[in-house]
mmCIF file of C-alpha atoms in Angstrom:
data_model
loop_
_atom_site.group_PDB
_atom_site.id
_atom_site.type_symbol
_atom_site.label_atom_id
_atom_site.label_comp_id
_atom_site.label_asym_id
_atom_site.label_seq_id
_atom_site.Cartn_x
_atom_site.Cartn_y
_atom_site.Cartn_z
ATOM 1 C CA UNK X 1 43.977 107.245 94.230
ATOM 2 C CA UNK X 2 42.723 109.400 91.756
ATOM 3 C CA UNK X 3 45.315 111.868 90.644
ATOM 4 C CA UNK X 4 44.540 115.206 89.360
ATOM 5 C CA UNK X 5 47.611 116.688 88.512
ATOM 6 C CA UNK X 6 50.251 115.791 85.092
ATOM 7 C CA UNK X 7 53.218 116.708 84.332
ATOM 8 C CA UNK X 8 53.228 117.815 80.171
ATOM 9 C CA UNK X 9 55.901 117.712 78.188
ATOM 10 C CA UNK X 10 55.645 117.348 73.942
ATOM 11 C CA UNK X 11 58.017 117.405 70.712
ATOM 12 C CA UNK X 12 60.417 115.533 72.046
ATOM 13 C CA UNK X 13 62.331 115.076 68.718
ATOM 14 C CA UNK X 14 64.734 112.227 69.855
ATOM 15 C CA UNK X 15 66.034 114.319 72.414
ATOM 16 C CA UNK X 16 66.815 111.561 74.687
ATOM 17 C CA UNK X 17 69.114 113.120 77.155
ATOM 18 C CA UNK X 18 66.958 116.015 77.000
ATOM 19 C CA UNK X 19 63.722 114.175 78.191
ATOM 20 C CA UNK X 20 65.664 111.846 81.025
ATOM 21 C CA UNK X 21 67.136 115.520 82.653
ATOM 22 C CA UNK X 22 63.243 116.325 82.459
ATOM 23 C CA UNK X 23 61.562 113.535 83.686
ATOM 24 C CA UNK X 24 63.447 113.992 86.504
ATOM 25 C CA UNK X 25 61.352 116.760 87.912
ATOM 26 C CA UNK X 26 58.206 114.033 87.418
ATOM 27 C CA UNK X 27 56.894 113.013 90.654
ATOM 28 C CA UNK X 28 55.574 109.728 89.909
ATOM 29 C CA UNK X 29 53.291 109.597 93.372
ATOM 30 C CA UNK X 30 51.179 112.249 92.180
ATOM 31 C CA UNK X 31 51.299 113.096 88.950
ATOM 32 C CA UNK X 32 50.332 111.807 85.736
ATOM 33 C CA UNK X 33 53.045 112.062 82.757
ATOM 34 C CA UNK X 34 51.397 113.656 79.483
ATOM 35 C CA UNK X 35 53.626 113.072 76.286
ATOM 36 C CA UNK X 36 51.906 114.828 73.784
ATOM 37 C CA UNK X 37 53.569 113.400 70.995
ATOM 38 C CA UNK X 38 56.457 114.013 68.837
ATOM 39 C CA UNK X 39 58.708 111.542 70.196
ATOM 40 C CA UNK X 40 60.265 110.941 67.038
ATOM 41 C CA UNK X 41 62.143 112.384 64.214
ATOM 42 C CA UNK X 42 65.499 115.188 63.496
ATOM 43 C CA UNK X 43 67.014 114.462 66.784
ATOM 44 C CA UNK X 44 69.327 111.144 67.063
ATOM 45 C CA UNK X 45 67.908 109.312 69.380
ATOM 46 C CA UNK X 46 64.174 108.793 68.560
ATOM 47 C CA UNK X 47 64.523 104.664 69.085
ATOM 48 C CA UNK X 48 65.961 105.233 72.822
ATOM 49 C CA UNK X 49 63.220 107.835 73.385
ATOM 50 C CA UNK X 50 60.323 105.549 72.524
ATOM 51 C CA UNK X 51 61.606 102.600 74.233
ATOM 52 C CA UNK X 52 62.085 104.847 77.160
ATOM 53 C CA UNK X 53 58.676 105.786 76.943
ATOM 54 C CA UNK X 54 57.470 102.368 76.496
ATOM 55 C CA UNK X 55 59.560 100.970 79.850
ATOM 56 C CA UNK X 56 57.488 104.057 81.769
ATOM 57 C CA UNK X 57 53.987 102.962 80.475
ATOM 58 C CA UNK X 58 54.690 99.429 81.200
ATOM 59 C CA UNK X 59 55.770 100.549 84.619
ATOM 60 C CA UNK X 60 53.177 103.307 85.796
ATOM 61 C CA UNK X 61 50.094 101.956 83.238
ATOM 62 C CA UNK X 62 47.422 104.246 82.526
ATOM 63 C CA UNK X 63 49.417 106.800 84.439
ATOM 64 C CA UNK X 64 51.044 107.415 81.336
ATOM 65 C CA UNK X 65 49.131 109.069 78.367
ATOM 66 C CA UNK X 66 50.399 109.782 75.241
ATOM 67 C CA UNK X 67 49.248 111.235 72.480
ATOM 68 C CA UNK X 68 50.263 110.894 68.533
ATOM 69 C CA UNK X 69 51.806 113.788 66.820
ATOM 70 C CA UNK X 70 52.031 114.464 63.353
ATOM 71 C CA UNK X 71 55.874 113.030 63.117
ATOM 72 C CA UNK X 72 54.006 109.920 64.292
ATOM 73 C CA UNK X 73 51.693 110.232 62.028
ATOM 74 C CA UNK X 74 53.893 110.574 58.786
ATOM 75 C CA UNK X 75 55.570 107.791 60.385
ATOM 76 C CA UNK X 76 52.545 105.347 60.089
ATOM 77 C CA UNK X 77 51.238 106.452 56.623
ATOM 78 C CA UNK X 78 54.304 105.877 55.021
ATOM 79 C CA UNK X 79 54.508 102.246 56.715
ATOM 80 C CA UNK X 80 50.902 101.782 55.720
ATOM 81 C CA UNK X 81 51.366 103.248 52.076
ATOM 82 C CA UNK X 82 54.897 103.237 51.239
ATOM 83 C CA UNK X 83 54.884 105.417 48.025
ATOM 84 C CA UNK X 84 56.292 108.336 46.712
ATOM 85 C CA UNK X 85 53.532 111.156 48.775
ATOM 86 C CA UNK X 86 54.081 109.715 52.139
ATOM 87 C CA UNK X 87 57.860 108.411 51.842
ATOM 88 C CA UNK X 88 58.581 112.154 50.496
ATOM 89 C CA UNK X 89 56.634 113.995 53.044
ATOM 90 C CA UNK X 90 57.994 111.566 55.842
ATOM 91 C CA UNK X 91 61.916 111.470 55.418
ATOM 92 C CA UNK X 92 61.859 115.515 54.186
ATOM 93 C CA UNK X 93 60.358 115.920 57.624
ATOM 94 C CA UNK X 94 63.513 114.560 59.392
ATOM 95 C CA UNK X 95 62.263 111.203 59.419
ATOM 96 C CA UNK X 96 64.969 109.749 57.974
ATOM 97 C CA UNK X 97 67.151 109.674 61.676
ATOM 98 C CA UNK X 98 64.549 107.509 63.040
ATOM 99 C CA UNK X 99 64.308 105.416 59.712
ATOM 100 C CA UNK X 100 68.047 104.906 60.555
ATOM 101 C CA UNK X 101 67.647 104.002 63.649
ATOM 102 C CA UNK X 102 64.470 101.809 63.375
ATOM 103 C CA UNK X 103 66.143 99.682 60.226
ATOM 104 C CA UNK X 104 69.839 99.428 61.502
ATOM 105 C CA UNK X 105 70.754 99.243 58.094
ATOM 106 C CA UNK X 106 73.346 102.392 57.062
ATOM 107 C CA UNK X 107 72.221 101.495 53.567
ATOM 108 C CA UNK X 108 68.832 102.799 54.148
ATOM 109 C CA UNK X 109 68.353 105.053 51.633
ATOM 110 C CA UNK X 110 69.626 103.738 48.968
ATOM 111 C CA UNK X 111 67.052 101.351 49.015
ATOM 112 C CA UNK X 112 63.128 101.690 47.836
ATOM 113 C CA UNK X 113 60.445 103.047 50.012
ATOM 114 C CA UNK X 114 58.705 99.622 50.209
ATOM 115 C CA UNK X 115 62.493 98.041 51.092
ATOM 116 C CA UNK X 116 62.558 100.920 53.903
ATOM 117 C CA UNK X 117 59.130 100.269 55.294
ATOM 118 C CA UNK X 118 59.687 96.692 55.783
ATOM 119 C CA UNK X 119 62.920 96.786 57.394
ATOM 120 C CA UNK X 120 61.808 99.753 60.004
ATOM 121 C CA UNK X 121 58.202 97.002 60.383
ATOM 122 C CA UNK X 122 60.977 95.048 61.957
ATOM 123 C CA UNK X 123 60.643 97.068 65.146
ATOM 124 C CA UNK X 124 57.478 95.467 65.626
ATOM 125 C CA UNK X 125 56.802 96.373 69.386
ATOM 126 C CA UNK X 126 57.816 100.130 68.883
ATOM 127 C CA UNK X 127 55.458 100.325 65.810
ATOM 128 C CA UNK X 128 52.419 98.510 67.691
ATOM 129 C CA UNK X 129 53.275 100.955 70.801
ATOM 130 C CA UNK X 130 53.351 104.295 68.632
ATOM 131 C CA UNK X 131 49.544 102.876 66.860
ATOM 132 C CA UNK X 132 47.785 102.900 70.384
ATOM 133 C CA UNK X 133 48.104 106.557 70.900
ATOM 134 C CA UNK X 134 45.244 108.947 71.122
ATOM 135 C CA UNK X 135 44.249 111.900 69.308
ATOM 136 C CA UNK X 136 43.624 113.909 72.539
ATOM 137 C CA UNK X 137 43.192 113.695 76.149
ATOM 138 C CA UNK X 138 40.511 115.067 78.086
ATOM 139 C CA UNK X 139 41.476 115.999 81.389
ATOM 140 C CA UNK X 140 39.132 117.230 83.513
ATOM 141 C CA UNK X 141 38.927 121.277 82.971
ATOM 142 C CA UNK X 142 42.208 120.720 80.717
ATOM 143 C CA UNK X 143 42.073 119.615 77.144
ATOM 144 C CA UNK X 144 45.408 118.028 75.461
ATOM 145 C CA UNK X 145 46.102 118.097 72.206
ATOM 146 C CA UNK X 146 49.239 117.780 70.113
ATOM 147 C CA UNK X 147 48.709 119.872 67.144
ATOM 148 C CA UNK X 148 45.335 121.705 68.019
ATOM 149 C CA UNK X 149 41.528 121.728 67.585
ATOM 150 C CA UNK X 150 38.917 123.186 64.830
ATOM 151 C CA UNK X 151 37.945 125.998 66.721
ATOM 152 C CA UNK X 152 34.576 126.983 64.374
ATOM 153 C CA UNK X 153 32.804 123.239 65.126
ATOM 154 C CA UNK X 154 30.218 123.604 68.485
ATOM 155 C CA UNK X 155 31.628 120.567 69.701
ATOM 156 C CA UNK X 156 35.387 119.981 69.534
ATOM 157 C CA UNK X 157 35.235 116.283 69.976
ATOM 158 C CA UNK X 158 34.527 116.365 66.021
ATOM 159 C CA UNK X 159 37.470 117.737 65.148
ATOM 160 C CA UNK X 160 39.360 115.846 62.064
ATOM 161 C CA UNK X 161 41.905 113.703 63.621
ATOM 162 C CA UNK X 162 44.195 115.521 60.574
ATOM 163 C CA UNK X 163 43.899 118.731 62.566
ATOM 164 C CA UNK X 164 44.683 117.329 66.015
ATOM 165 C CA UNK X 165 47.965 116.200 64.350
ATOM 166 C CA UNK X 166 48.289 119.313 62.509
ATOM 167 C CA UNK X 167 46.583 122.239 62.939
ATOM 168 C CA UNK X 168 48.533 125.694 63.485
ATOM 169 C CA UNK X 169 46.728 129.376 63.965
ATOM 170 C CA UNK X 170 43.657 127.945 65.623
ATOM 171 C CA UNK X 171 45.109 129.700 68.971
ATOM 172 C CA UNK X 172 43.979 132.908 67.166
ATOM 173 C CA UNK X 173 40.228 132.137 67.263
ATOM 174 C CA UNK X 174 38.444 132.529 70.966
ATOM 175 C CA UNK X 175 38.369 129.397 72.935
ATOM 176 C CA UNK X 176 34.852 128.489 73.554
ATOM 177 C CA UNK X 177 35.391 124.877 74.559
ATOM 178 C CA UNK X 178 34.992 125.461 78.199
ATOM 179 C CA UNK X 179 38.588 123.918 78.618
ATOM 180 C CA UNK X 180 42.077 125.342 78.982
ATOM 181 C CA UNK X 181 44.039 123.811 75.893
ATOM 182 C CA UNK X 182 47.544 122.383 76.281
ATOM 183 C CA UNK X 183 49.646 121.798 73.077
ATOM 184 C CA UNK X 184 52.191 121.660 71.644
ATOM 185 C CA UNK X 185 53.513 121.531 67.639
ATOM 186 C CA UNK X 186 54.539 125.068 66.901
ATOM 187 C CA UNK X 187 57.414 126.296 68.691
ATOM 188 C CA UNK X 188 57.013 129.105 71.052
ATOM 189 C CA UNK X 189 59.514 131.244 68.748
ATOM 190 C CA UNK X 190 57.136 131.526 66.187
ATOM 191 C CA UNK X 191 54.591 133.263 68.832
ATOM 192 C CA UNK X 192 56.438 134.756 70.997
ATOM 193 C CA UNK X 193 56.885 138.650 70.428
ATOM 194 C CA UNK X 194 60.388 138.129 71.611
ATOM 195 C CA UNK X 195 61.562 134.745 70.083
ATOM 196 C CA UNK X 196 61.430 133.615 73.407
ATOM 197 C CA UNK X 197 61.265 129.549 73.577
ATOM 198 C CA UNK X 198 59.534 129.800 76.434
ATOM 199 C CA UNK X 199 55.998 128.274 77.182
ATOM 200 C CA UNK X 200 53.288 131.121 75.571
ATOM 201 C CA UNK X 201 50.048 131.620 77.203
ATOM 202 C CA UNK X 202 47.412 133.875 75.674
ATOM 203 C CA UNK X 203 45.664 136.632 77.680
ATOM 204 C CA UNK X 204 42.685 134.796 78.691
ATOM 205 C CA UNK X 205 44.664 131.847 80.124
ATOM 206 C CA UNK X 206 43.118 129.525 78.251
ATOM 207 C CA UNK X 207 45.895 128.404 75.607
ATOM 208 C CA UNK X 208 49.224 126.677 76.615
ATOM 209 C CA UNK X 209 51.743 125.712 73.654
ATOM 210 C CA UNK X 210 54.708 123.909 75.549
ATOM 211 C CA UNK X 211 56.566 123.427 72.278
ATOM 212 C CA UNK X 212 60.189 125.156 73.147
ATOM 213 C CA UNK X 213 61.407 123.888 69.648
ATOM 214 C CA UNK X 214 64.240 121.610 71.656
ATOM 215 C CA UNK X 215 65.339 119.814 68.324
ATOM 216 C CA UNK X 216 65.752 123.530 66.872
ATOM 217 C CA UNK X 217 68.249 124.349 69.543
ATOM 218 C CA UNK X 218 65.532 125.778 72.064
ATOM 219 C CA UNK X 219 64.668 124.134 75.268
ATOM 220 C CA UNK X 220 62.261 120.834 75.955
ATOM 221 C CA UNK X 221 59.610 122.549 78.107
ATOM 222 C CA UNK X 222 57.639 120.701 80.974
ATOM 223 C CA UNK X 223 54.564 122.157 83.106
ATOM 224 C CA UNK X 224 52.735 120.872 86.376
ATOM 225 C CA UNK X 225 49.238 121.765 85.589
ATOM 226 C CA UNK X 226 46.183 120.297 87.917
ATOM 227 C CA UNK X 227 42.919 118.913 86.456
ATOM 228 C CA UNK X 228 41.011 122.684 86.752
ATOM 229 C CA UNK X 229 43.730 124.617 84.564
ATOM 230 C CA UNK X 230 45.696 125.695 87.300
ATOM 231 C CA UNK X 231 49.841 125.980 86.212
ATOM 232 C CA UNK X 232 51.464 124.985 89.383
ATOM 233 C CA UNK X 233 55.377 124.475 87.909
ATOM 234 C CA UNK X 234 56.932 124.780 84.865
ATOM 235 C CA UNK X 235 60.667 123.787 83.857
ATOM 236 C CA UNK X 236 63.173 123.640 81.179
ATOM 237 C CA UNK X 237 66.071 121.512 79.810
ATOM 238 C CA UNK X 238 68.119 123.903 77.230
#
């Protein structure tokens, strides 16, 4: 059966308790289950949340997309080149709670950046799992992103991978891909009028940032949206 409607949730943050109480409102018969990445990172519990993640995409399959945010990306640069740039930009980014956890070694950081990368390489299955994520998902009439899209390029599908992971303001410029665009990366907060950490939606309906800054003490948002744009349901964990 072909289903055309997911259930979107991003920036989880190692919010494990957070993402369980949400999942909860996942119907599994007809929905797919969007993570749109940020699973790691500032919370305490960013092991637990991938291996949760990991138990529901060996269970459901390709029912389960996920996408790779830019925590996951500072994540794998600094494993790949574990030097000064990325170890900096990585564990001043809150990456040193999943370090923690990944290593299981409370000396941690007393240790070099190559020591650190090869004990959190240890984690070999959670590593491989968080590599095999995509830069975007296309989704019918709905376009998912993590970060966001270059907005001036005709075709979006050329975007720099960078910006997918990374990209903030872009909501600003008209959306001319033909696609509603769900995302996530900058907390509502910081677009909201109001400060609200609710989801924000721009006056044309065509931009949905989900990101209710959980980690930050907001709320983890999810939506129902269906394969044409449609919202159908939207919830919150605070």
């Amino acid at each position: 059966m072909k289903l055309t409607k997911a259930f979107v949730v991003s920036d989880i943050h190692g919010q494990y308790d957070h993402i369980v109480e949400l999942l909860q409102h996942w119907d599994r018969e007809t929905q797919k289950l969007l993570i749109l990445g940020d699973m790691i990172d500032r919370g305490k519990d960013s092991l637990k949340v991938v291996q949760e993640v990991m138990k529901l995409k060996q269970l459901y399959g390709n029912q389960v997309i996920l996408l790779k945010g830019n925590h996951e990306d500072m994540l794998l640069n600094f494993l790949d080149e574990p030097g000064f740039d990325y170890g900096e930009l990585f564990f001043r980014n809150g990456g040193n709670t999943t370090a923690w956890e990944f290593a299981d070694d409370e000396h941690l950081m007393f240790k070099s950046y190559a020591e650190r990368a090869e004990l959190i390489k240890q984690r070999k299955d959670e590593i491989n799992f968080i590599r095999n994520t995509r830069d975007y998902y296309d989704f019918g009439e709905v376009l998912f992103v993590h970060a966001g899209i270059d907005p001036y390029l005709s075709d979006w599908r050329k975007t720099d991978t960078h910006k997918f992971y990374w990209n903030r303001g872009w909501w600003n410029h008209k959306n001319e891909t033909g696609k509603t665009i769900v995302y996530g990366h900058t907390p509502t907060q910081l677009i909201h009028n109001d400060k609200s950490n609710d989801i924000w939606i721009d006056e044309a309906n065509k931009y949905i940032n989900i990101d209710g800054g959980c980690v930050f003490g907001g709320q983890l948002n999810g939506i129902v949206i269906d394969n044409e744009g449609n919202l159908l349901e939207k919830y919150a964990i605070k």
